[in-house]
Amino acid sequence: MAKNTGLAKVLAIIGGLVITIQGVFALIEHLGIFNFPLGIPGEGGFLGSLGVLINAIIAIVVGILVLISTGVIKSSKTKVGFNGVIMLVLGILGIIFGNLIGGVLVLFGGILLLI
């Protein structure tokens, strides 16, 4: 195990929270519950609308998987380990579908686990 495990876990927890919160806010904004802009691109017609919904749901799932792998959320159904490769993959998915800052934090946590 790497000696930077504590810092990697803290970075992954913060990144997972940021990704999850961004996904929830994107879903709330898209469904029209609140009317404040969060900078969600691609809202044009039915396909753009569907794309935003899918993007928000994937961001929420990636954020929850990060939080499950760090141990913040306990789940008996999923067996996601806290290792560097999983954190790198979840960080890249967080960058693509969620928030850039959250994804980069998870990515840095994965890099620290691999060092």
PDB file of C-alpha atoms in Angstrom:
ATOM      1  CA  MET A   1       0.000   0.000   0.000  1.00  0.00           C
ATOM      2  CA  ALA A   2       1.257   3.480  -0.749  1.00  0.00           C
ATOM      3  CA  LYS A   3       2.247   5.858   2.003  1.00  0.00           C
ATOM      4  CA  ASN A   4       0.035   8.604   0.537  1.00  0.00           C
ATOM      5  CA  THR A   5      -3.181   6.658   1.126  1.00  0.00           C
ATOM      6  CA  GLY A   6      -4.659   9.192   3.559  1.00  0.00           C
ATOM      7  CA  LEU A   7      -4.188  12.152   1.227  1.00  0.00           C
ATOM      8  CA  ALA A   8      -5.446  10.107  -1.730  1.00  0.00           C
ATOM      9  CA  LYS A   9      -8.574   9.151   0.209  1.00  0.00           C
ATOM     10  CA  VAL A  10      -9.259  12.783   1.195  1.00  0.00           C
ATOM     11  CA  LEU A  11      -8.826  13.970  -2.403  1.00  0.00           C
ATOM     12  CA  ALA A  12     -11.095  11.181  -3.683  1.00  0.00           C
ATOM     13  CA  ILE A  13     -13.784  11.953  -1.087  1.00  0.00           C
ATOM     14  CA  ILE A  14     -13.807  15.660  -1.953  1.00  0.00           C
ATOM     15  CA  GLY A  15     -13.806  14.874  -5.691  1.00  0.00           C
ATOM     16  CA  GLY A  16     -16.615  12.341  -5.325  1.00  0.00           C
ATOM     17  CA  LEU A  17     -18.722  14.821  -3.385  1.00  0.00           C
ATOM     18  CA  VAL A  18     -18.130  17.536  -5.991  1.00  0.00           C
ATOM     19  CA  ILE A  19     -19.042  15.202  -8.876  1.00  0.00           C
ATOM     20  CA  THR A  20     -22.190  13.969  -7.109  1.00  0.00           C
ATOM     21  CA  ILE A  21     -23.352  17.459  -6.144  1.00  0.00           C
ATOM     22  CA  GLN A  22     -22.770  18.742  -9.683  1.00  0.00           C
ATOM     23  CA  GLY A  23     -24.775  15.850 -11.116  1.00  0.00           C
ATOM     24  CA  VAL A  24     -27.642  16.462  -8.693  1.00  0.00           C
ATOM     25  CA  PHE A  25     -27.671  20.190  -9.470  1.00  0.00           C
ATOM     26  CA  ALA A  26     -27.622  19.488 -13.222  1.00  0.00           C
ATOM     27  CA  LEU A  27     -30.560  17.119 -12.807  1.00  0.00           C
ATOM     28  CA  ILE A  28     -32.487  19.607 -10.657  1.00  0.00           C
ATOM     29  CA  GLU A  29     -31.826  22.472 -13.048  1.00  0.00           C
ATOM     30  CA  HIS A  30     -32.768  20.443 -16.090  1.00  0.00           C
ATOM     31  CA  LEU A  31     -36.009  19.244 -14.584  1.00  0.00           C
ATOM     32  CA  GLY A  32     -36.886  22.879 -13.881  1.00  0.00           C
ATOM     33  CA  ILE A  33     -37.265  22.635 -10.117  1.00  0.00           C
ATOM     34  CA  PHE A  34     -35.056  25.657  -9.587  1.00  0.00           C
ATOM     35  CA  ASN A  35     -34.443  28.308 -12.175  1.00  0.00           C
ATOM     36  CA  PHE A  36     -30.794  29.266 -11.793  1.00  0.00           C
ATOM     37  CA  PRO A  37     -28.113  28.759 -14.441  1.00  0.00           C
ATOM     38  CA  LEU A  38     -25.301  26.292 -13.728  1.00  0.00           C
ATOM     39  CA  GLY A  39     -23.760  26.307 -17.172  1.00  0.00           C
ATOM     40  CA  ILE A  40     -25.179  23.073 -18.573  1.00  0.00           C
ATOM     41  CA  PRO A  41     -24.285  22.873 -22.292  1.00  0.00           C
ATOM     42  CA  GLY A  42     -26.313  21.205 -24.996  1.00  0.00           C
ATOM     43  CA  GLU A  43     -29.866  22.159 -24.148  1.00  0.00           C
ATOM     44  CA  GLY A  44     -31.457  22.176 -27.556  1.00  0.00           C
ATOM     45  CA  GLY A  45     -34.512  20.164 -28.444  1.00  0.00           C
ATOM     46  CA  PHE A  46     -35.358  16.649 -27.341  1.00  0.00           C
ATOM     47  CA  LEU A  47     -31.960  15.060 -28.016  1.00  0.00           C
ATOM     48  CA  GLY A  48     -30.089  17.811 -26.202  1.00  0.00           C
ATOM     49  CA  SER A  49     -32.480  17.475 -23.310  1.00  0.00           C
ATOM     50  CA  LEU A  50     -32.022  13.709 -23.196  1.00  0.00           C
ATOM     51  CA  GLY A  51     -28.251  14.140 -23.365  1.00  0.00           C
ATOM     52  CA  VAL A  52     -28.228  16.453 -20.366  1.00  0.00           C
ATOM     53  CA  LEU A  53     -30.342  14.001 -18.358  1.00  0.00           C
ATOM     54  CA  ILE A  54     -28.072  11.063 -19.210  1.00  0.00           C
ATOM     55  CA  ASN A  55     -24.969  13.127 -18.453  1.00  0.00           C
ATOM     56  CA  ALA A  56     -26.342  14.138 -15.041  1.00  0.00           C
ATOM     57  CA  ILE A  57     -27.325  10.571 -14.144  1.00  0.00           C
ATOM     58  CA  ILE A  58     -23.903   9.199 -15.139  1.00  0.00           C
ATOM     59  CA  ALA A  59     -22.208  11.946 -13.091  1.00  0.00           C
ATOM     60  CA  ILE A  60     -24.278  10.984 -10.040  1.00  0.00           C
ATOM     61  CA  VAL A  61     -23.428   7.285 -10.504  1.00  0.00           C
ATOM     62  CA  VAL A  62     -19.695   7.998 -10.906  1.00  0.00           C
ATOM     63  CA  GLY A  63     -19.683  10.230  -7.817  1.00  0.00           C
ATOM     64  CA  ILE A  64     -21.491   7.603  -5.765  1.00  0.00           C
ATOM     65  CA  LEU A  65     -19.051   4.908  -6.958  1.00  0.00           C
ATOM     66  CA  VAL A  66     -16.142   7.087  -5.834  1.00  0.00           C
ATOM     67  CA  LEU A  67     -17.762   7.563  -2.429  1.00  0.00           C
ATOM     68  CA  ILE A  68     -18.446   3.811  -2.143  1.00  0.00           C
ATOM     69  CA  SER A  69     -14.857   2.948  -3.038  1.00  0.00           C
ATOM     70  CA  THR A  70     -13.477   5.336  -0.421  1.00  0.00           C
ATOM     71  CA  GLY A  71     -15.758   3.930   2.258  1.00  0.00           C
ATOM     72  CA  VAL A  72     -17.931   7.006   2.836  1.00  0.00           C
ATOM     73  CA  ILE A  73     -21.027   5.122   1.661  1.00  0.00           C
ATOM     74  CA  LYS A  74     -21.387   1.525   2.824  1.00  0.00           C
ATOM     75  CA  SER A  75     -22.871  -0.856   0.266  1.00  0.00           C
ATOM     76  CA  SER A  76     -23.148  -4.618   0.455  1.00  0.00           C
ATOM     77  CA  LYS A  77     -24.155  -4.955  -3.213  1.00  0.00           C
ATOM     78  CA  THR A  78     -21.115  -3.332  -4.820  1.00  0.00           C
ATOM     79  CA  LYS A  79     -17.566  -4.489  -4.302  1.00  0.00           C
ATOM     80  CA  VAL A  80     -15.441  -1.573  -5.476  1.00  0.00           C
ATOM     81  CA  GLY A  81     -11.918  -1.554  -4.098  1.00  0.00           C
ATOM     82  CA  PHE A  82      -9.877   1.511  -3.257  1.00  0.00           C
ATOM     83  CA  ASN A  83      -6.913   1.123  -5.595  1.00  0.00           C
ATOM     84  CA  GLY A  84      -5.166   3.377  -8.045  1.00  0.00           C
ATOM     85  CA  VAL A  85      -6.476   1.926 -11.292  1.00  0.00           C
ATOM     86  CA  ILE A  86     -10.121   2.180 -10.218  1.00  0.00           C
ATOM     87  CA  MET A  87      -9.570   5.748  -9.014  1.00  0.00           C
ATOM     88  CA  LEU A  88      -7.923   6.677 -12.330  1.00  0.00           C
ATOM     89  CA  VAL A  89     -10.843   5.265 -14.335  1.00  0.00           C
ATOM     90  CA  LEU A  90     -13.431   6.927 -12.086  1.00  0.00           C
ATOM     91  CA  GLY A  91     -11.476  10.196 -12.251  1.00  0.00           C
ATOM     92  CA  ILE A  92     -11.482  10.139 -16.051  1.00  0.00           C
ATOM     93  CA  LEU A  93     -15.208   9.352 -16.081  1.00  0.00           C
ATOM     94  CA  GLY A  94     -15.729  12.175 -13.576  1.00  0.00           C
ATOM     95  CA  ILE A  95     -13.937  14.591 -15.892  1.00  0.00           C
ATOM     96  CA  ILE A  96     -15.949  13.462 -18.925  1.00  0.00           C
ATOM     97  CA  PHE A  97     -19.412  13.301 -17.375  1.00  0.00           C
ATOM     98  CA  GLY A  98     -19.204  15.350 -14.196  1.00  0.00           C
ATOM     99  CA  ASN A  99     -17.191  18.228 -12.917  1.00  0.00           C
ATOM    100  CA  LEU A 100     -13.640  18.964 -14.076  1.00  0.00           C
ATOM    101  CA  ILE A 101     -12.387  19.876 -10.594  1.00  0.00           C
ATOM    102  CA  GLY A 102     -13.945  16.819  -8.961  1.00  0.00           C
ATOM    103  CA  GLY A 103     -12.604  14.508 -11.646  1.00  0.00           C
ATOM    104  CA  VAL A 104      -9.104  15.957 -11.364  1.00  0.00           C
ATOM    105  CA  LEU A 105      -9.162  15.510  -7.575  1.00  0.00           C
ATOM    106  CA  VAL A 106     -10.143  11.855  -7.964  1.00  0.00           C
ATOM    107  CA  LEU A 107      -7.485  11.472 -10.668  1.00  0.00           C
ATOM    108  CA  PHE A 108      -4.804  12.932  -8.364  1.00  0.00           C
ATOM    109  CA  GLY A 109      -5.956  10.543  -5.643  1.00  0.00           C
ATOM    110  CA  GLY A 110      -5.514   7.633  -8.056  1.00  0.00           C
ATOM    111  CA  ILE A 111      -2.051   8.842  -9.047  1.00  0.00           C
ATOM    112  CA  LEU A 112      -1.060   9.099  -5.375  1.00  0.00           C
ATOM    113  CA  LEU A 113      -2.239   5.532  -4.826  1.00  0.00           C
ATOM    114  CA  LEU A 114      -0.088   4.299  -7.712  1.00  0.00           C
ATOM    115  CA  ILE A 115       3.081   6.089  -6.554  1.00  0.00           C
TER     116      ILE A 115
END
